[in-house]
Amino acid sequence: MDSKNADRKVVVELERVVKKARGKLSPEDAASETGFSLDQINDGVSRLIELYESRVTMDRESGRLQFLFKYPLHKRGSKTFKEVLMSVLDVIWKGFTFVYKASVGIIMILYTVVFAVILLAILLASRGDNDRDSKFNIGDMLGGIFRGIFDVFYLMMWSRAINYNTDAYGYRYRTYAPEKNKGKNFIFSIFSFVFGPEHPKYDPLDDAKEAAAFIRKNNGKITAGHIVALSGVTYEDAEYRLAEYASRFNGDLYIDNEGSIVGDFTGMMNKVSKDLEGGKIVFYEDEVEAPYEVTGNTKGRNFAIAAMNTFNLIMSIVVINVFNSDQGFQFSYEEQLVVVDSLSEYSWVAWVLGYFPLVISSLFFIIPAVRVFITKAKNQKREYNILRKKLIGAFVRNHGKQAKLSDILSNANISDSATIENAKKVLEKLVIELKGELNFNSEGEPVYEFPRLNRELHIA
């Protein structure tokens, strides 16, 4: 199938035929309907597959290839209203996180310092006005603060675990255990506190690169069963991908003697450069994603961040209450008495040092609080996916042959009673998704078999 050689007129006619047939198309029917040669039809079908979502199956009555296009025709890459809405929300969220990420750490630290200076100034002013004869020394106060900091630092160092490392000459030496947050700066920890640690980005082309690498390793052949083993998709989705790969990599599709649809990609076997490795083959069973964490920080760092934000939150509320009141105050400045009749005259201070940090600090706690439930749901989904990966891995290793439930669970290394119950529910779905069969033996035990998977995994 070569979309490059497709005639525009042929493609237009094929679109008409597909619409007339409500998405169903076989090359023979198309040739009969249009009068074009089968070579022209095959090239045109390849182009249609590039343009519209479709899957390849075998017509049970004729035993020949047929292509099932989503009807009405659905262009590849086009999005539904729901997908567009989700994309817009995703852009808004990314914009918000970008701005928040760029400012949240600096703002929190900045306001902590500002509020600390204000609080210290108030304490010093009150001590200076009320007790000038007490010979209060600011140096003594700062010295006490720094001594307290160093004492805490010493306590943290003393309480850290001791590890033994080995140098280049094989000698062992005592050292403190490395911090879990080593290499992670405090600003980044603040962002992780709010939005959580970032997960690796999914590349949509990874599956295509993996399929291409498998095709080369498997003598230029691939089936829907192989795609299931590689990506864990349902058989229906695997048929969509098989049709897409045939168009993308200029492959030929045919039905073998056992009724399996095989993609032949002989042209992909040509390899010239040894420096180009291509995609890596990682089967679905081994593609386990990292667990989701709320913050990804150590408890000590989370406590420090929460304490700083709590301080900012309290101080912002105090500032709002003070500068929205009609109270006045007086203070001495260079031996002159300064009188302020009403603080409400300085309402802008309430916005700068009150409302703005109040909103920032509130979001600082609200977002991770909501994310606790989101993270829990994601980890539950992850556990389900891991269970699904284990079971599909067991089927693939067994080549889809007949197996009792106990054998499948043993092969998948599932022994916990609660997990077994969940595995049974997953198996019920997999029987449908992977075109399997469920029977019962003479002892009444479920027996699972995946004949199509068995046939297609042996093709090489």
XYZ file of C-alpha atoms in Angstrom:
460
model
C 0.000 0.000 0.000
C 1.577 3.261 -1.155
C -0.291 6.492 -0.440
C 2.288 8.559 -2.367
C 1.120 7.096 -5.661
C -2.555 7.692 -4.912
C -4.407 9.613 -7.605
C -6.480 12.510 -6.261
C -9.415 11.462 -8.446
C -9.251 7.908 -7.062
C -9.229 9.187 -3.475
C -12.273 11.390 -4.093
C -14.166 8.477 -5.652
C -13.210 6.201 -2.759
C -14.531 8.764 -0.279
C -17.842 8.665 -2.119
C -17.877 4.850 -2.064
C -17.058 4.722 1.658
C -19.862 7.143 2.466
C -22.272 5.175 0.307
C -21.290 1.923 2.067
C -21.484 3.599 5.502
C -17.835 3.022 6.313
C -17.347 -0.521 4.989
C -14.914 -0.978 2.144
C -13.109 -3.837 0.434
C -10.648 -3.247 -2.446
C -12.650 -5.586 -4.700
C -15.948 -3.784 -4.051
C -14.262 -0.433 -4.650
C -12.774 -1.622 -7.959
C -16.166 -2.922 -9.061
C -17.879 0.326 -8.074
C -15.364 2.744 -9.604
C -13.696 0.857 -12.449
C -10.191 1.690 -11.214
C -7.529 -1.007 -11.087
C -6.809 -2.824 -7.829
C -3.362 -1.201 -7.686
C -4.966 2.237 -7.919
C -7.567 1.233 -5.332
C -4.942 -0.055 -2.882
C -2.938 3.161 -3.172
C -6.120 5.184 -2.734
C -7.176 3.146 0.314
C -3.743 3.770 1.823
C -4.296 7.497 1.406
C -7.776 7.263 2.933
C -6.313 5.452 5.947
C -3.867 8.331 6.363
C -6.735 10.811 6.300
C -9.468 8.991 8.244
C -9.588 6.653 11.229
C -10.180 3.061 10.166
C -9.406 -0.508 11.130
C -8.700 -3.626 9.116
C -10.641 -6.867 9.634
C -11.504 -10.041 7.759
C -14.920 -10.409 6.174
C -16.253 -13.668 7.637
C -18.345 -14.455 4.553
C -15.712 -13.936 1.866
C -12.565 -14.449 3.942
C -11.062 -11.307 2.406
C -9.767 -8.025 3.799
C -12.191 -5.261 4.570
C -11.637 -1.794 5.989
C -14.061 -0.334 8.497
C -13.931 3.459 8.556
C -15.518 5.356 11.403
C -18.801 6.612 10.011
C -19.414 9.480 9.528
C -15.805 9.790 8.374
C -13.573 10.983 11.190
C -10.309 12.677 10.245
C -7.184 11.582 12.078
C -6.181 14.172 14.649
C -9.565 15.898 14.647
C -11.189 16.342 18.031
C -14.721 16.089 19.348
C -16.313 19.000 21.217
C -15.481 17.297 24.510
C -11.848 16.832 23.470
C -11.628 20.479 22.338
C -13.100 21.613 25.655
C -10.615 19.457 27.567
C -7.780 20.865 25.446
C -8.863 24.431 26.251
C -9.061 23.623 29.952
C -5.664 21.949 29.722
C -4.146 25.077 28.133
C -5.701 27.264 30.849
C -4.393 24.939 33.551
C -0.906 24.874 32.013
C -0.910 28.669 31.797
C -1.984 28.948 35.415
C 0.637 26.442 36.572
C 3.327 28.202 34.513
C 2.590 31.594 36.095
C 2.094 30.084 39.532
C 5.252 28.007 39.207
C 7.294 31.028 38.192
C 6.081 33.096 41.136
C 4.886 30.883 43.965
C 8.269 30.004 45.459
C 9.675 33.506 45.216
C 6.443 35.101 46.475
C 6.206 32.787 49.468
C 9.808 33.346 50.506
C 9.565 37.095 49.810
C 6.424 37.540 51.905
C 7.851 35.397 54.686
C 10.861 37.714 54.871
C 8.701 40.868 54.641
C 6.307 39.685 57.352
C 9.194 38.580 59.552
C 10.818 42.020 59.214
C 7.495 43.748 59.999
C 6.946 41.543 63.032
C 10.484 42.120 64.235
C 10.131 45.891 63.740
C 6.910 45.931 65.764
C 8.543 43.972 68.576
C 11.574 46.247 68.599
C 9.419 49.385 68.527
C 7.270 48.203 71.414
C 10.288 47.234 73.479
C 12.026 50.517 72.648
C 9.029 52.681 73.573
C 8.043 50.876 76.751
C 11.411 50.056 78.182
C 14.108 52.436 76.959
C 16.028 51.988 80.172
C 16.281 48.230 79.837
C 19.273 48.604 77.495
C 17.754 46.255 74.954
C 20.334 45.269 72.343
C 19.222 44.237 68.849
C 22.519 42.420 68.451
C 21.589 40.147 71.353
C 18.256 39.317 69.686
C 19.803 38.544 66.292
C 22.529 36.535 67.968
C 19.906 34.484 69.784
C 18.016 33.861 66.543
C 21.137 32.660 64.735
C 22.152 30.473 67.669
C 18.724 28.866 67.561
C 19.088 28.206 63.827
C 22.518 26.626 64.297
C 21.222 24.490 67.183
C 18.416 23.146 64.989
C 20.894 22.503 62.168
C 23.190 20.641 64.568
C 20.260 18.563 65.830
C 19.283 17.668 62.251
C 22.844 16.629 61.424
C 23.143 14.620 64.645
C 19.868 12.786 64.005
C 20.725 11.805 60.421
C 21.551 8.163 59.773
C 25.150 7.052 59.280
C 26.101 5.194 56.105
C 29.300 3.497 55.017
C 30.616 4.348 51.568
C 33.574 2.937 49.665
C 36.180 5.104 47.971
C 38.080 4.420 44.737
C 40.629 2.301 46.600
C 38.072 0.088 48.298
C 38.271 1.699 51.734
C 35.078 2.126 53.720
C 34.320 5.395 55.473
C 31.554 6.801 57.639
C 29.318 9.493 56.209
C 25.860 10.908 56.677
C 23.124 9.256 54.663
C 22.320 11.317 51.553
C 19.235 13.488 51.754
C 16.261 12.244 49.773
C 15.842 15.749 48.345
C 19.490 16.012 47.282
C 19.743 18.043 44.103
C 16.220 19.383 44.467
C 16.264 23.072 45.372
C 13.848 24.611 47.808
C 11.969 26.624 45.167
C 11.272 23.450 43.189
C 10.167 21.716 46.407
C 7.644 24.508 46.944
C 6.212 23.933 43.471
C 6.089 20.165 44.123
C 4.244 20.856 47.380
C 1.472 22.564 45.422
C 1.303 20.653 42.130
C 3.191 17.457 42.919
C 6.239 16.007 41.179
C 6.136 15.919 37.404
C 5.641 12.633 35.557
C 7.467 11.739 32.331
C 5.686 13.114 29.275
C 4.030 10.630 26.924
C 5.256 10.837 23.329
C 2.482 9.838 20.865
C 5.145 8.546 18.449
C 6.633 6.102 20.972
C 4.140 3.366 20.060
C 4.825 3.822 16.337
C 8.603 3.696 16.907
C 8.182 0.601 19.059
C 6.059 -1.079 16.363
C 8.667 -0.244 13.706
C 11.430 -1.757 15.860
C 9.339 -4.897 16.398
C 8.633 -5.202 12.659
C 12.357 -5.179 11.945
C 13.068 -7.756 14.626
C 10.171 -9.990 13.528
C 11.285 -10.387 9.894
C 9.076 -7.558 8.662
C 5.824 -9.021 10.042
C 3.323 -7.720 12.583
C -0.246 -8.629 13.540
C -2.926 -7.164 15.755
C -1.924 -9.757 18.366
C 1.623 -8.401 18.419
C 0.240 -4.888 18.854
C -1.829 -6.115 21.820
C 1.316 -7.591 23.406
C 3.264 -4.374 22.805
C 0.705 -1.787 23.879
C -2.081 -3.605 25.734
C -4.851 -2.081 23.607
C -8.048 -3.949 22.814
C -8.223 -5.995 19.615
C -10.447 -3.364 18.021
C -7.881 -0.634 18.722
C -5.102 -2.971 17.550
C -6.900 -3.300 14.198
C -7.010 0.498 13.922
C -3.268 0.646 14.567
C -2.503 -2.152 12.121
C -4.259 -0.229 9.355
C -2.436 2.961 10.362
C 0.976 1.245 10.375
C 0.295 -0.279 6.947
C -0.205 3.222 5.587
C 2.538 4.876 7.670
C 5.271 2.307 6.904
C 4.121 1.340 3.390
C 3.173 -2.222 4.328
C 1.033 -4.827 2.607
C -1.842 -6.532 4.406
C -2.886 -10.085 3.617
C -4.747 -12.995 5.192
C -2.709 -16.136 5.844
C -3.913 -19.739 5.648
C -5.144 -19.672 9.259
C -7.284 -16.583 8.762
C -4.987 -14.071 10.483
C -4.401 -10.604 9.060
C -0.667 -10.072 8.654
C 1.158 -6.851 7.939
C 4.154 -7.414 5.668
C 6.730 -4.618 5.841
C 9.598 -5.991 3.773
C 10.651 -2.451 2.872
C 11.341 -1.723 6.558
C 14.070 -4.374 6.722
C 16.649 -2.201 4.978
C 19.131 -0.869 7.550
C 22.189 1.160 6.546
C 23.388 3.066 9.627
C 24.499 1.304 12.795
C 24.300 4.569 14.740
C 20.506 4.829 14.421
C 18.967 2.487 16.975
C 15.321 3.344 16.391
C 12.607 2.657 18.950
C 12.961 0.332 21.911
C 10.778 -2.744 22.283
C 9.130 -2.737 25.708
C 6.165 -5.060 26.069
C 3.005 -3.819 27.753
C 3.629 -5.932 30.846
C 6.887 -4.076 31.535
C 5.599 -0.553 30.901
C 4.815 0.221 34.544
C 4.364 3.905 35.317
C 5.774 5.524 38.431
C 3.435 5.881 41.430
C 1.766 9.246 41.924
C 2.810 11.289 44.956
C 1.136 14.255 46.614
C 4.336 16.292 47.015
C 7.369 14.076 46.438
C 9.187 15.935 49.240
C 10.525 14.685 52.550
C 8.370 15.195 55.656
C 10.831 17.724 57.022
C 10.729 19.839 53.890
C 6.926 19.656 53.715
C 6.738 20.790 57.353
C 9.054 23.734 56.683
C 7.062 24.817 53.619
C 3.713 24.435 55.426
C 5.033 26.394 58.424
C 6.208 29.272 56.216
C 2.899 29.393 54.375
C 0.893 29.247 57.619
C 2.917 32.185 58.920
C 2.176 34.149 55.725
C -1.507 33.238 55.921
C -1.846 34.440 59.521
C 0.113 37.628 58.902
C -1.954 38.489 55.801
C -5.169 38.145 57.823
C -3.719 40.349 60.563
C -2.708 43.008 58.022
C -6.192 42.993 56.452
C -7.883 43.409 59.834
C -5.520 46.162 60.950
C -5.596 48.268 57.781
C -9.357 47.965 57.343
C -9.997 49.363 60.823
C -10.406 52.980 61.947
C -7.702 52.598 64.546
C -4.821 54.998 64.651
C -1.412 54.762 66.207
C 1.639 56.801 66.956
C 5.347 56.128 67.037
C 8.609 57.962 67.490
C 10.892 58.593 64.548
C 14.184 60.499 65.037
C 12.896 61.928 68.340
C 9.695 63.156 66.679
C 6.212 61.837 67.378
C 4.416 60.596 64.268
C 0.615 60.299 64.582
C -1.587 58.307 62.167
C -5.290 59.022 62.758
C -6.706 56.064 60.788
C -5.050 53.090 59.108
C -7.954 52.820 56.654
C -6.327 55.688 54.753
C -3.659 53.177 53.707
C -6.007 50.568 52.264
C -3.531 49.831 49.449
C -1.313 48.225 52.064
C -4.148 45.794 52.836
C -4.150 44.716 49.172
C -0.385 44.430 48.798
C 0.371 42.812 52.154
C -3.056 41.347 52.891
C -5.426 40.189 50.175
C -2.822 39.180 47.581
C -0.723 36.966 49.904
C -3.969 35.665 51.448
C -5.148 34.372 48.052
C -1.723 32.927 47.208
C -1.357 31.269 50.609
C -4.908 29.892 50.531
C -4.336 28.319 47.106
C -1.115 26.949 48.503
C -3.136 24.704 50.818
C -6.331 24.267 48.771
C -4.641 22.873 45.632
C -2.669 20.086 47.382
C -5.730 19.279 49.527
C -7.762 18.659 46.354
C -4.839 16.812 44.792
C -4.844 14.299 47.661
C -8.075 12.824 46.276
C -6.903 13.111 42.649
C -3.636 11.364 43.509
C -5.514 8.594 45.297
C -7.745 8.050 42.246
C -4.728 8.020 39.913
C -2.945 5.440 42.053
C -6.064 3.260 42.080
C -6.144 3.502 38.276
C -2.434 2.691 38.218
C -3.004 -0.429 40.358
C -5.763 -1.526 37.975
C -3.428 -1.009 35.004
C -0.655 -2.998 36.695
C -3.077 -5.860 37.315
C -4.163 -5.703 33.672
C -0.525 -5.688 32.533
C 0.226 -8.768 34.654
C -2.696 -10.704 33.212
C -1.985 -9.756 29.592
C 1.670 -10.631 30.210
C 0.570 -14.050 31.460
C -1.532 -14.582 28.311
C 1.326 -13.505 26.041
C 3.868 -15.778 27.749
C 1.371 -18.626 27.447
C 0.679 -17.610 23.809
C -3.038 -17.438 24.545
C -3.305 -21.185 25.097
C -5.992 -22.725 27.261
C -5.276 -22.148 30.964
C -7.129 -22.524 34.239
C -7.750 -19.521 36.443
C -5.322 -20.812 39.066
C -2.583 -21.228 36.444
C -3.127 -17.717 35.096
C -2.963 -16.198 38.587
C 0.188 -18.164 39.352
C 1.795 -17.112 36.069
C 0.890 -13.489 36.786
C 2.248 -13.781 40.357
C -1.106 -12.863 41.932
C -1.759 -14.481 45.309
C -3.410 -11.900 47.570
C -7.110 -12.700 48.108
C -8.285 -9.123 47.510
C -6.164 -8.854 44.375
C -7.530 -12.182 43.109
C -11.085 -10.847 43.304
C -10.059 -7.752 41.359
C -8.207 -9.961 38.858
C -11.403 -11.909 38.161
C -13.195 -8.663 37.281
C -10.349 -7.624 34.987
C -10.410 -11.053 33.326
C -14.103 -10.661 32.516
C -13.292 -7.517 30.529
C -10.179 -8.978 28.909
C -12.126 -11.942 27.531
C -14.249 -9.460 25.574
C -11.444 -7.036 24.672
C -9.037 -9.739 23.451
C -11.625 -11.956 21.702
C -11.129 -14.754 24.221
C -13.247 -17.685 25.342
C -14.372 -18.619 28.841
C -15.355 -22.202 29.630
C -15.505 -24.418 32.707
C -13.732 -27.724 33.204
C -15.197 -30.826 34.839
C -14.277 -29.461 38.266
C -16.199 -26.250 37.646
C -13.064 -24.109 37.462
C -12.962 -21.295 34.863
C -10.749 -21.999 31.860
C -9.612 -19.124 29.657
C -8.421 -19.353 26.079
C -7.411 -16.739 23.513
C -7.229 -18.590 20.177
C -6.725 -15.509 18.011
C -3.881 -14.281 20.220
C -2.386 -17.771 20.076
C -2.427 -17.793 16.255
C -1.087 -14.312 15.739
C 1.740 -14.384 18.283
C 3.319 -17.322 16.420
C 3.535 -15.408 13.142
C 7.095 -14.376 12.280
